[in-house]
Amino acid sequence: MKKIAVLTSGGDAPGMNAAVRAVVRKAMYYGIEVYGVYQGYQGLINNNIKKMERGTVGDKIQRGGTFLQSARCPEFKDPEVRKQAIANLNNLGIEGLVVIGGDGSYRGAQRLNEEGIRTIGIPGTIDNDINGTDFTIGFDTALNTIVEAIDKIRDTASSHERTFIVEVMGRDAGDLALWSGLAGGAETVLCPEHRKDVKVIADKIQQGIERGKKHSIIVVAEGVMTGEECGQELKKYINVDTRISVLGHMQRGGSPSGMDRVLASRLGGYAVELLMNDETGLAVGIQNNSLSKTKFEDIFTSVHHLDEKMYELSNELSI
């Protein structure tokens, strides 16, 4: 293999730049030319593809977001549109492609693989909702961002004796809510995988008040309900002074944590190794701290599961 390309797609995640850097540096170490595709699949269609040098990825490992940029590209589902993307790659003599992103990005990579472009996927999403890996790039950084916010919110919640509802990302997966709730000492965690009756939450808060508890923190994943909706539902059952904090896109930003930088570097290097060995149609991951690979079709045919033991623990510790 003489030439490969790398792109980032979907929502940005801290550590994507570190993954791109690893792909570029690892490939160049073995004499492979690397091309960066700017603006994801849209850039692949528009031929926004540029040759990269070692210096291109210098001073990038500590930066959040993705310097290759990302863009939604629903038209990539069209086979005729993909033909143009494939032609652009072929015209440059590019033999392999590394795609960094989430579920939607993997589906695009799978289609390219079926149509003759060797592809490897790297999981980059703060939601930690990709099968075939224990952790995705960006999750640890987002988790730390949320925990820092909860710590600060708790200060004012305690001072004013209020119940704060913290809305975090997680449309279909509750890992961010669960992990941050456990790390932040939240009284209640609401995850898409476990939709609690709000009356049960209200009763729990009331019991705390009766034994002298002055404040509470509720972490709710956006896939369950909004923070505002949660507050309105609570007031149907209990008279508490609530405040809502929607963390929003700040969860995506910031310099990647050390864990995310190491994970991104390991996965980026492994992706290049697989392409060099003529392996394709695979997503790389980390399982039990060992590098792993999973066929794209296996990624899509199973469902990401919440850690039930951890969820049970969060309930046990929040009495």
mmCIF file of C-alpha atoms in Angstrom:
data_model
loop_
_atom_site.group_PDB
_atom_site.id
_atom_site.type_symbol
_atom_site.label_atom_id
_atom_site.label_comp_id
_atom_site.label_asym_id
_atom_site.label_seq_id
_atom_site.Cartn_x
_atom_site.Cartn_y
_atom_site.Cartn_z
ATOM 1 C CA MET A 1 0.000 0.000 0.000
ATOM 2 C CA LYS A 2 1.439 3.334 -1.101
ATOM 3 C CA LYS A 3 -1.281 5.891 -0.334
ATOM 4 C CA ILE A 4 -4.058 6.178 2.258
ATOM 5 C CA ALA A 5 -6.492 8.893 3.283
ATOM 6 C CA VAL A 6 -8.108 9.856 6.585
ATOM 7 C CA LEU A 7 -11.297 11.778 7.375
ATOM 8 C CA THR A 8 -13.399 12.747 10.390
ATOM 9 C CA SER A 9 -17.159 12.579 10.169
ATOM 10 C CA GLY A 10 -20.259 13.252 12.252
ATOM 11 C CA GLY A 11 -20.127 15.120 15.546
ATOM 12 C CA ASP A 12 -16.676 16.244 16.622
ATOM 13 C CA ALA A 13 -15.065 14.655 19.660
ATOM 14 C CA PRO A 14 -11.949 15.591 21.666
ATOM 15 C CA GLY A 15 -9.123 13.328 20.562
ATOM 16 C CA MET A 16 -10.006 13.191 16.869
ATOM 17 C CA ASN A 17 -6.953 15.301 16.081
ATOM 18 C CA ALA A 18 -4.780 12.910 18.063
ATOM 19 C CA ALA A 19 -6.175 10.010 16.024
ATOM 20 C CA VAL A 20 -5.492 11.795 12.723
ATOM 21 C CA ARG A 21 -1.965 12.550 13.920
ATOM 22 C CA ALA A 22 -1.388 8.882 14.748
ATOM 23 C CA VAL A 23 -2.626 7.751 11.331
ATOM 24 C CA VAL A 24 -0.386 10.248 9.542
ATOM 25 C CA ARG A 25 2.762 9.658 11.591
ATOM 26 C CA LYS A 26 2.415 5.853 11.642
ATOM 27 C CA ALA A 27 1.837 5.659 7.892
ATOM 28 C CA MET A 28 4.725 7.980 7.092
ATOM 29 C CA TYR A 29 7.013 5.948 9.327
ATOM 30 C CA TYR A 30 6.457 3.066 6.897
ATOM 31 C CA GLY A 31 6.805 5.197 3.780
ATOM 32 C CA ILE A 32 3.092 5.535 3.005
ATOM 33 C CA GLU A 33 1.724 8.826 1.647
ATOM 34 C CA VAL A 34 -1.242 10.207 3.592
ATOM 35 C CA TYR A 35 -3.999 12.477 2.363
ATOM 36 C CA GLY A 36 -6.415 14.398 4.566
ATOM 37 C CA VAL A 37 -10.038 14.658 3.489
ATOM 38 C CA TYR A 38 -11.484 17.945 4.706
ATOM 39 C CA GLN A 39 -15.161 18.254 5.737
ATOM 40 C CA GLY A 40 -15.812 14.525 5.996
ATOM 41 C CA TYR A 41 -17.755 12.703 3.306
ATOM 42 C CA GLN A 42 -18.742 16.034 1.790
ATOM 43 C CA GLY A 43 -15.073 16.721 1.166
ATOM 44 C CA LEU A 44 -14.705 13.280 -0.384
ATOM 45 C CA ILE A 45 -17.437 14.194 -2.879
ATOM 46 C CA ASN A 46 -16.036 17.692 -3.535
ATOM 47 C CA ASN A 47 -12.465 16.381 -3.892
ATOM 48 C CA ASN A 48 -11.321 18.490 -0.940
ATOM 49 C CA ILE A 49 -8.387 16.129 -0.430
ATOM 50 C CA LYS A 50 -4.875 17.353 0.365
ATOM 51 C CA LYS A 51 -1.576 15.595 0.830
ATOM 52 C CA MET A 52 -0.355 15.730 4.407
ATOM 53 C CA GLU A 53 3.146 16.112 5.787
ATOM 54 C CA ARG A 54 4.536 15.414 9.234
ATOM 55 C CA GLY A 55 4.223 19.095 10.045
ATOM 56 C CA THR A 56 0.555 19.108 9.078
ATOM 57 C CA VAL A 57 -0.252 17.256 12.285
ATOM 58 C CA GLY A 58 2.258 19.079 14.458
ATOM 59 C CA ASP A 59 0.822 20.904 17.482
ATOM 60 C CA LYS A 60 -2.492 19.064 17.059
ATOM 61 C CA ILE A 61 -2.509 16.295 19.686
ATOM 62 C CA GLN A 62 -3.684 18.650 22.454
ATOM 63 C CA ARG A 63 -6.365 20.430 20.424
ATOM 64 C CA GLY A 64 -10.073 19.690 20.658
ATOM 65 C CA GLY A 65 -12.433 19.424 17.710
ATOM 66 C CA THR A 66 -11.074 18.271 14.361
ATOM 67 C CA PHE A 67 -8.785 20.343 12.168
ATOM 68 C CA LEU A 68 -9.961 18.250 9.187
ATOM 69 C CA GLN A 69 -13.448 19.560 9.983
ATOM 70 C CA SER A 70 -16.668 17.602 9.713
ATOM 71 C CA ALA A 71 -19.965 17.953 7.887
ATOM 72 C CA ARG A 72 -23.254 16.090 7.701
ATOM 73 C CA CYS A 73 -23.673 14.463 4.289
ATOM 74 C CA PRO A 74 -26.986 12.595 3.922
ATOM 75 C CA GLU A 75 -26.548 12.492 0.129
ATOM 76 C CA PHE A 76 -23.661 10.050 0.601
ATOM 77 C CA LYS A 77 -26.320 7.336 0.826
ATOM 78 C CA ASP A 78 -26.863 7.786 -2.925
ATOM 79 C CA PRO A 79 -24.751 5.271 -4.920
ATOM 80 C CA GLU A 80 -24.237 7.800 -7.719
ATOM 81 C CA VAL A 81 -22.823 10.314 -5.244
ATOM 82 C CA ARG A 82 -20.472 7.685 -3.825
ATOM 83 C CA LYS A 83 -19.227 6.941 -7.337
ATOM 84 C CA GLN A 84 -17.866 10.474 -7.512
ATOM 85 C CA ALA A 85 -16.171 10.089 -4.134
ATOM 86 C CA ILE A 86 -14.593 6.796 -5.198
ATOM 87 C CA ALA A 87 -13.437 8.334 -8.482
ATOM 88 C CA ASN A 88 -11.731 11.137 -6.559
ATOM 89 C CA LEU A 89 -9.860 8.611 -4.423
ATOM 90 C CA ASN A 90 -8.895 6.497 -7.427
ATOM 91 C CA ASN A 91 -7.642 9.513 -9.362
ATOM 92 C CA LEU A 92 -5.178 10.204 -6.544
ATOM 93 C CA GLY A 93 -4.144 6.564 -6.333
ATOM 94 C CA ILE A 94 -5.467 6.266 -2.759
ATOM 95 C CA GLU A 95 -5.811 2.600 -1.808
ATOM 96 C CA GLY A 96 -7.177 2.778 1.744
ATOM 97 C CA LEU A 97 -9.308 5.075 3.876
ATOM 98 C CA VAL A 98 -9.488 5.585 7.641
ATOM 99 C CA VAL A 99 -12.823 6.976 8.863
ATOM 100 C CA ILE A 100 -13.017 8.497 12.350
ATOM 101 C CA GLY A 101 -16.556 8.936 13.658
ATOM 102 C CA GLY A 102 -19.644 7.246 14.989
ATOM 103 C CA ASP A 103 -22.377 4.915 13.757
ATOM 104 C CA GLY A 104 -23.379 6.991 10.719
ATOM 105 C CA SER A 105 -19.747 7.419 9.709
ATOM 106 C CA TYR A 106 -19.243 3.668 9.933
ATOM 107 C CA ARG A 107 -22.180 3.050 7.620
ATOM 108 C CA GLY A 108 -20.610 5.267 4.987
ATOM 109 C CA ALA A 109 -17.305 3.438 5.432
ATOM 110 C CA GLN A 110 -19.040 0.085 5.066
ATOM 111 C CA ARG A 111 -20.605 1.132 1.770
ATOM 112 C CA LEU A 112 -17.253 2.304 0.429
ATOM 113 C CA ASN A 113 -15.721 -0.996 1.478
ATOM 114 C CA GLU A 114 -18.409 -2.926 -0.390
ATOM 115 C CA GLU A 115 -17.668 -0.823 -3.468
ATOM 116 C CA GLY A 116 -13.951 -1.535 -3.529
ATOM 117 C CA ILE A 117 -12.284 0.994 -1.205
ATOM 118 C CA ARG A 118 -10.461 -0.612 1.692
ATOM 119 C CA THR A 119 -11.729 1.063 4.857
ATOM 120 C CA ILE A 120 -11.040 0.975 8.578
ATOM 121 C CA GLY A 121 -13.209 2.751 11.161
ATOM 122 C CA ILE A 122 -12.050 4.436 14.367
ATOM 123 C CA PRO A 123 -14.727 5.172 17.028
ATOM 124 C CA GLY A 124 -14.886 8.911 17.669
ATOM 125 C CA THR A 125 -17.959 10.067 19.625
ATOM 126 C CA ILE A 126 -18.499 11.411 23.124
ATOM 127 C CA ASP A 127 -21.599 9.228 23.607
ATOM 128 C CA ASN A 128 -19.583 5.992 23.957
ATOM 129 C CA ASP A 129 -22.327 4.198 22.041
ATOM 130 C CA ILE A 130 -20.329 2.204 19.482
ATOM 131 C CA ASN A 131 -20.209 -1.583 19.663
ATOM 132 C CA GLY A 132 -16.904 -3.416 19.484
ATOM 133 C CA THR A 133 -15.085 -1.142 21.909
ATOM 134 C CA ASP A 134 -15.221 -0.419 25.622
ATOM 135 C CA PHE A 135 -14.507 3.266 25.058
ATOM 136 C CA THR A 136 -14.789 5.725 22.189
ATOM 137 C CA ILE A 137 -12.491 8.666 21.545
ATOM 138 C CA GLY A 138 -13.878 11.753 23.287
ATOM 139 C CA PHE A 139 -15.921 10.023 25.980
ATOM 140 C CA ASP A 140 -13.393 10.477 28.782
ATOM 141 C CA THR A 141 -12.908 14.179 28.041
ATOM 142 C CA ALA A 142 -16.657 14.821 27.872
ATOM 143 C CA LEU A 143 -17.101 12.895 31.124
ATOM 144 C CA ASN A 144 -14.520 15.088 32.852
ATOM 145 C CA THR A 145 -16.207 18.222 31.494
ATOM 146 C CA ILE A 146 -19.569 17.146 32.908
ATOM 147 C CA VAL A 147 -18.146 16.140 36.289
ATOM 148 C CA GLU A 148 -16.403 19.503 36.603
ATOM 149 C CA ALA A 149 -19.719 21.236 35.842
ATOM 150 C CA ILE A 150 -21.588 19.086 38.395
ATOM 151 C CA ASP A 151 -18.998 19.911 41.063
ATOM 152 C CA LYS A 152 -19.530 23.629 40.475
ATOM 153 C CA ILE A 153 -23.302 23.302 40.323
ATOM 154 C CA ARG A 154 -23.304 21.421 43.619
ATOM 155 C CA ASP A 155 -21.657 24.406 45.326
ATOM 156 C CA THR A 156 -24.558 26.692 44.497
ATOM 157 C CA ALA A 157 -27.168 23.938 44.977
ATOM 158 C CA SER A 158 -25.900 23.485 48.521
ATOM 159 C CA SER A 159 -25.726 27.210 49.197
ATOM 160 C CA HIS A 160 -29.328 27.835 48.119
ATOM 161 C CA GLU A 161 -30.866 24.481 49.095
ATOM 162 C CA ARG A 162 -32.096 23.710 45.596
ATOM 163 C CA THR A 163 -32.571 20.723 43.332
ATOM 164 C CA PHE A 164 -30.507 21.081 40.174
ATOM 165 C CA ILE A 165 -31.294 19.156 37.022
ATOM 166 C CA VAL A 166 -28.269 18.744 34.747
ATOM 167 C CA GLU A 167 -29.099 17.807 31.156
ATOM 168 C CA VAL A 168 -26.293 15.981 29.333
ATOM 169 C CA MET A 169 -25.901 14.517 25.864
ATOM 170 C CA GLY A 170 -26.960 10.960 25.117
ATOM 171 C CA ARG A 171 -29.809 10.512 22.670
ATOM 172 C CA ASP A 172 -29.839 6.715 22.670
ATOM 173 C CA ALA A 173 -27.101 5.807 25.154
ATOM 174 C CA GLY A 174 -26.845 6.738 28.815
ATOM 175 C CA ASP A 175 -23.124 6.274 29.430
ATOM 176 C CA LEU A 176 -22.395 9.990 29.865
ATOM 177 C CA ALA A 177 -25.279 10.401 32.300
ATOM 178 C CA LEU A 178 -24.450 7.250 34.260
ATOM 179 C CA TRP A 179 -20.700 7.767 34.531
ATOM 180 C CA SER A 180 -20.940 11.482 35.324
ATOM 181 C CA GLY A 181 -23.760 10.908 37.797
ATOM 182 C CA LEU A 182 -21.743 8.272 39.619
ATOM 183 C CA ALA A 183 -18.558 10.363 39.574
ATOM 184 C CA GLY A 184 -20.408 13.526 40.577
ATOM 185 C CA GLY A 185 -22.408 11.945 43.396
ATOM 186 C CA ALA A 186 -25.788 12.664 41.779
ATOM 187 C CA GLU A 187 -28.882 11.605 43.688
ATOM 188 C CA THR A 188 -30.618 10.417 40.510
ATOM 189 C CA VAL A 189 -29.504 9.400 37.015
ATOM 190 C CA LEU A 190 -31.953 9.175 34.116
ATOM 191 C CA CYS A 191 -30.764 7.104 31.140
ATOM 192 C CA PRO A 192 -32.546 6.108 27.906
ATOM 193 C CA GLU A 193 -31.997 2.471 28.875
ATOM 194 C CA HIS A 194 -33.839 2.923 32.206
ATOM 195 C CA ARG A 195 -36.796 5.299 32.088
ATOM 196 C CA LYS A 196 -37.747 5.881 35.716
ATOM 197 C CA ASP A 197 -41.136 7.107 36.828
ATOM 198 C CA VAL A 198 -40.661 10.743 37.849
ATOM 199 C CA LYS A 199 -42.935 10.137 40.851
ATOM 200 C CA VAL A 200 -40.364 7.642 42.156
ATOM 201 C CA ILE A 201 -37.694 10.328 41.836
ATOM 202 C CA ALA A 202 -39.929 12.855 43.614
ATOM 203 C CA ASP A 203 -40.566 10.433 46.467
ATOM 204 C CA LYS A 204 -36.837 9.840 46.820
ATOM 205 C CA ILE A 205 -36.116 13.583 46.993
ATOM 206 C CA GLN A 206 -38.906 14.050 49.560
ATOM 207 C CA GLN A 207 -37.477 11.282 51.721
ATOM 208 C CA GLY A 208 -34.113 13.037 51.610
ATOM 209 C CA ILE A 209 -35.684 16.342 52.645
ATOM 210 C CA GLU A 210 -37.439 14.667 55.570
ATOM 211 C CA ARG A 211 -34.145 13.349 56.915
ATOM 212 C CA GLY A 212 -32.487 16.760 56.568
ATOM 213 C CA LYS A 213 -31.035 16.746 53.058
ATOM 214 C CA LYS A 214 -30.799 20.298 51.718
ATOM 215 C CA HIS A 215 -30.093 19.841 47.989
ATOM 216 C CA SER A 216 -30.128 17.291 45.174
ATOM 217 C CA ILE A 217 -28.512 16.761 41.788
ATOM 218 C CA ILE A 218 -30.376 14.984 39.003
ATOM 219 C CA VAL A 219 -28.486 14.041 35.814
ATOM 220 C CA VAL A 220 -30.743 13.420 32.829
ATOM 221 C CA ALA A 221 -29.707 12.237 29.366
ATOM 222 C CA GLU A 222 -31.316 14.242 26.574
ATOM 223 C CA GLY A 223 -32.735 11.028 25.099
ATOM 224 C CA VAL A 224 -35.006 10.607 28.120
ATOM 225 C CA MET A 225 -36.411 14.135 28.326
ATOM 226 C CA THR A 226 -35.150 17.686 28.511
ATOM 227 C CA GLY A 227 -34.091 19.166 31.814
ATOM 228 C CA GLU A 228 -37.028 21.561 31.593
ATOM 229 C CA GLU A 229 -39.488 18.715 31.102
ATOM 230 C CA CYS A 230 -37.976 16.867 34.042
ATOM 231 C CA GLY A 231 -38.433 19.924 36.259
ATOM 232 C CA GLN A 232 -42.054 20.336 35.205
ATOM 233 C CA GLU A 233 -42.799 16.676 35.904
ATOM 234 C CA LEU A 234 -41.192 16.871 39.358
ATOM 235 C CA LYS A 235 -43.388 19.808 40.351
ATOM 236 C CA LYS A 236 -46.478 17.664 39.787
ATOM 237 C CA TYR A 237 -45.488 15.546 42.788
ATOM 238 C CA ILE A 238 -43.280 17.651 45.057
ATOM 239 C CA ASN A 239 -42.769 21.272 46.024
ATOM 240 C CA VAL A 240 -39.066 21.884 45.394
ATOM 241 C CA ASP A 241 -37.100 24.837 44.073
ATOM 242 C CA THR A 242 -35.503 23.511 40.869
ATOM 243 C CA ARG A 243 -32.917 24.975 38.513
ATOM 244 C CA ILE A 244 -31.983 23.607 35.088
ATOM 245 C CA SER A 245 -28.473 23.461 33.612
ATOM 246 C CA VAL A 246 -28.232 22.351 29.987
ATOM 247 C CA LEU A 247 -24.565 21.665 29.270
ATOM 248 C CA GLY A 248 -25.092 21.375 25.518
ATOM 249 C CA HIS A 249 -22.205 21.527 23.089
ATOM 250 C CA MET A 250 -19.646 22.488 25.709
ATOM 251 C CA GLN A 251 -19.480 18.723 26.298
ATOM 252 C CA ARG A 252 -17.907 18.267 22.856
ATOM 253 C CA GLY A 253 -15.199 20.874 23.285
ATOM 254 C CA GLY A 254 -11.951 21.274 25.113
ATOM 255 C CA SER A 255 -8.491 19.802 25.062
ATOM 256 C CA PRO A 256 -8.629 15.975 25.086
ATOM 257 C CA SER A 257 -7.737 14.207 28.307
ATOM 258 C CA GLY A 258 -4.602 12.114 28.581
ATOM 259 C CA MET A 259 -6.727 8.965 28.334
ATOM 260 C CA ASP A 260 -8.335 10.132 25.098
ATOM 261 C CA ARG A 261 -4.981 11.101 23.590
ATOM 262 C CA VAL A 262 -3.519 7.680 24.349
ATOM 263 C CA LEU A 263 -6.634 5.859 23.119
ATOM 264 C CA ALA A 264 -6.689 7.893 19.899
ATOM 265 C CA SER A 265 -3.000 7.259 19.295
ATOM 266 C CA ARG A 266 -3.345 3.504 19.822
ATOM 267 C CA LEU A 267 -6.409 3.188 17.603
ATOM 268 C CA GLY A 268 -4.944 5.399 14.863
ATOM 269 C CA GLY A 269 -1.767 3.363 14.723
ATOM 270 C CA TYR A 270 -3.694 0.090 14.720
ATOM 271 C CA ALA A 271 -5.908 1.255 11.837
ATOM 272 C CA VAL A 272 -2.809 1.804 9.695
ATOM 273 C CA GLU A 273 -1.450 -1.634 10.642
ATOM 274 C CA LEU A 274 -4.655 -3.300 9.459
ATOM 275 C CA LEU A 275 -4.565 -1.503 6.104
ATOM 276 C CA MET A 276 -0.914 -2.452 5.660
ATOM 277 C CA ASN A 277 -1.939 -6.079 6.224
ATOM 278 C CA ASP A 278 -4.656 -5.782 3.544
ATOM 279 C CA GLU A 279 -7.438 -6.021 6.138
ATOM 280 C CA THR A 280 -10.568 -4.019 5.455
ATOM 281 C CA GLY A 281 -14.193 -3.508 6.465
ATOM 282 C CA LEU A 282 -13.238 -3.391 10.132
ATOM 283 C CA ALA A 283 -13.747 -1.063 13.079
ATOM 284 C CA VAL A 284 -10.945 -0.876 15.611
ATOM 285 C CA GLY A 285 -11.564 -0.641 19.337
ATOM 286 C CA ILE A 286 -10.257 -1.265 22.822
ATOM 287 C CA GLN A 287 -11.559 -4.192 24.886
ATOM 288 C CA ASN A 288 -10.127 -5.066 28.287
ATOM 289 C CA ASN A 289 -7.307 -2.640 27.457
ATOM 290 C CA SER A 290 -6.324 -4.654 24.380
ATOM 291 C CA LEU A 291 -6.703 -3.540 20.767
ATOM 292 C CA SER A 292 -9.578 -5.225 18.954
ATOM 293 C CA LYS A 293 -11.202 -5.286 15.530
ATOM 294 C CA THR A 294 -14.815 -5.935 14.578
ATOM 295 C CA LYS A 295 -16.480 -6.317 11.179
ATOM 296 C CA PHE A 296 -18.741 -3.407 10.299
ATOM 297 C CA GLU A 297 -21.727 -5.715 9.877
ATOM 298 C CA ASP A 298 -21.244 -7.027 13.415
ATOM 299 C CA ILE A 299 -21.180 -3.471 14.733
ATOM 300 C CA PHE A 300 -24.633 -2.834 13.279
ATOM 301 C CA THR A 301 -26.271 -6.131 14.223
ATOM 302 C CA SER A 302 -25.812 -5.758 17.977
ATOM 303 C CA VAL A 303 -26.819 -3.074 20.439
ATOM 304 C CA HIS A 304 -24.611 -1.101 22.800
ATOM 305 C CA HIS A 305 -25.459 -2.040 26.383
ATOM 306 C CA LEU A 306 -25.291 0.068 29.510
ATOM 307 C CA ASP A 307 -23.197 -1.370 32.336
ATOM 308 C CA GLU A 308 -26.012 -2.711 34.501
ATOM 309 C CA LYS A 309 -23.783 -3.322 37.516
ATOM 310 C CA MET A 310 -22.651 0.283 37.416
ATOM 311 C CA TYR A 311 -26.243 1.484 37.102
ATOM 312 C CA GLU A 312 -27.224 -0.609 40.108
ATOM 313 C CA LEU A 313 -24.302 0.835 42.046
ATOM 314 C CA SER A 314 -25.338 4.401 41.248
ATOM 315 C CA ASN A 315 -28.746 3.653 42.770
ATOM 316 C CA GLU A 316 -27.214 2.017 45.833
ATOM 317 C CA LEU A 317 -24.912 4.965 46.510
ATOM 318 C CA SER A 318 -27.579 7.624 46.068
ATOM 319 C CA ILE A 319 -29.745 6.750 49.071
#
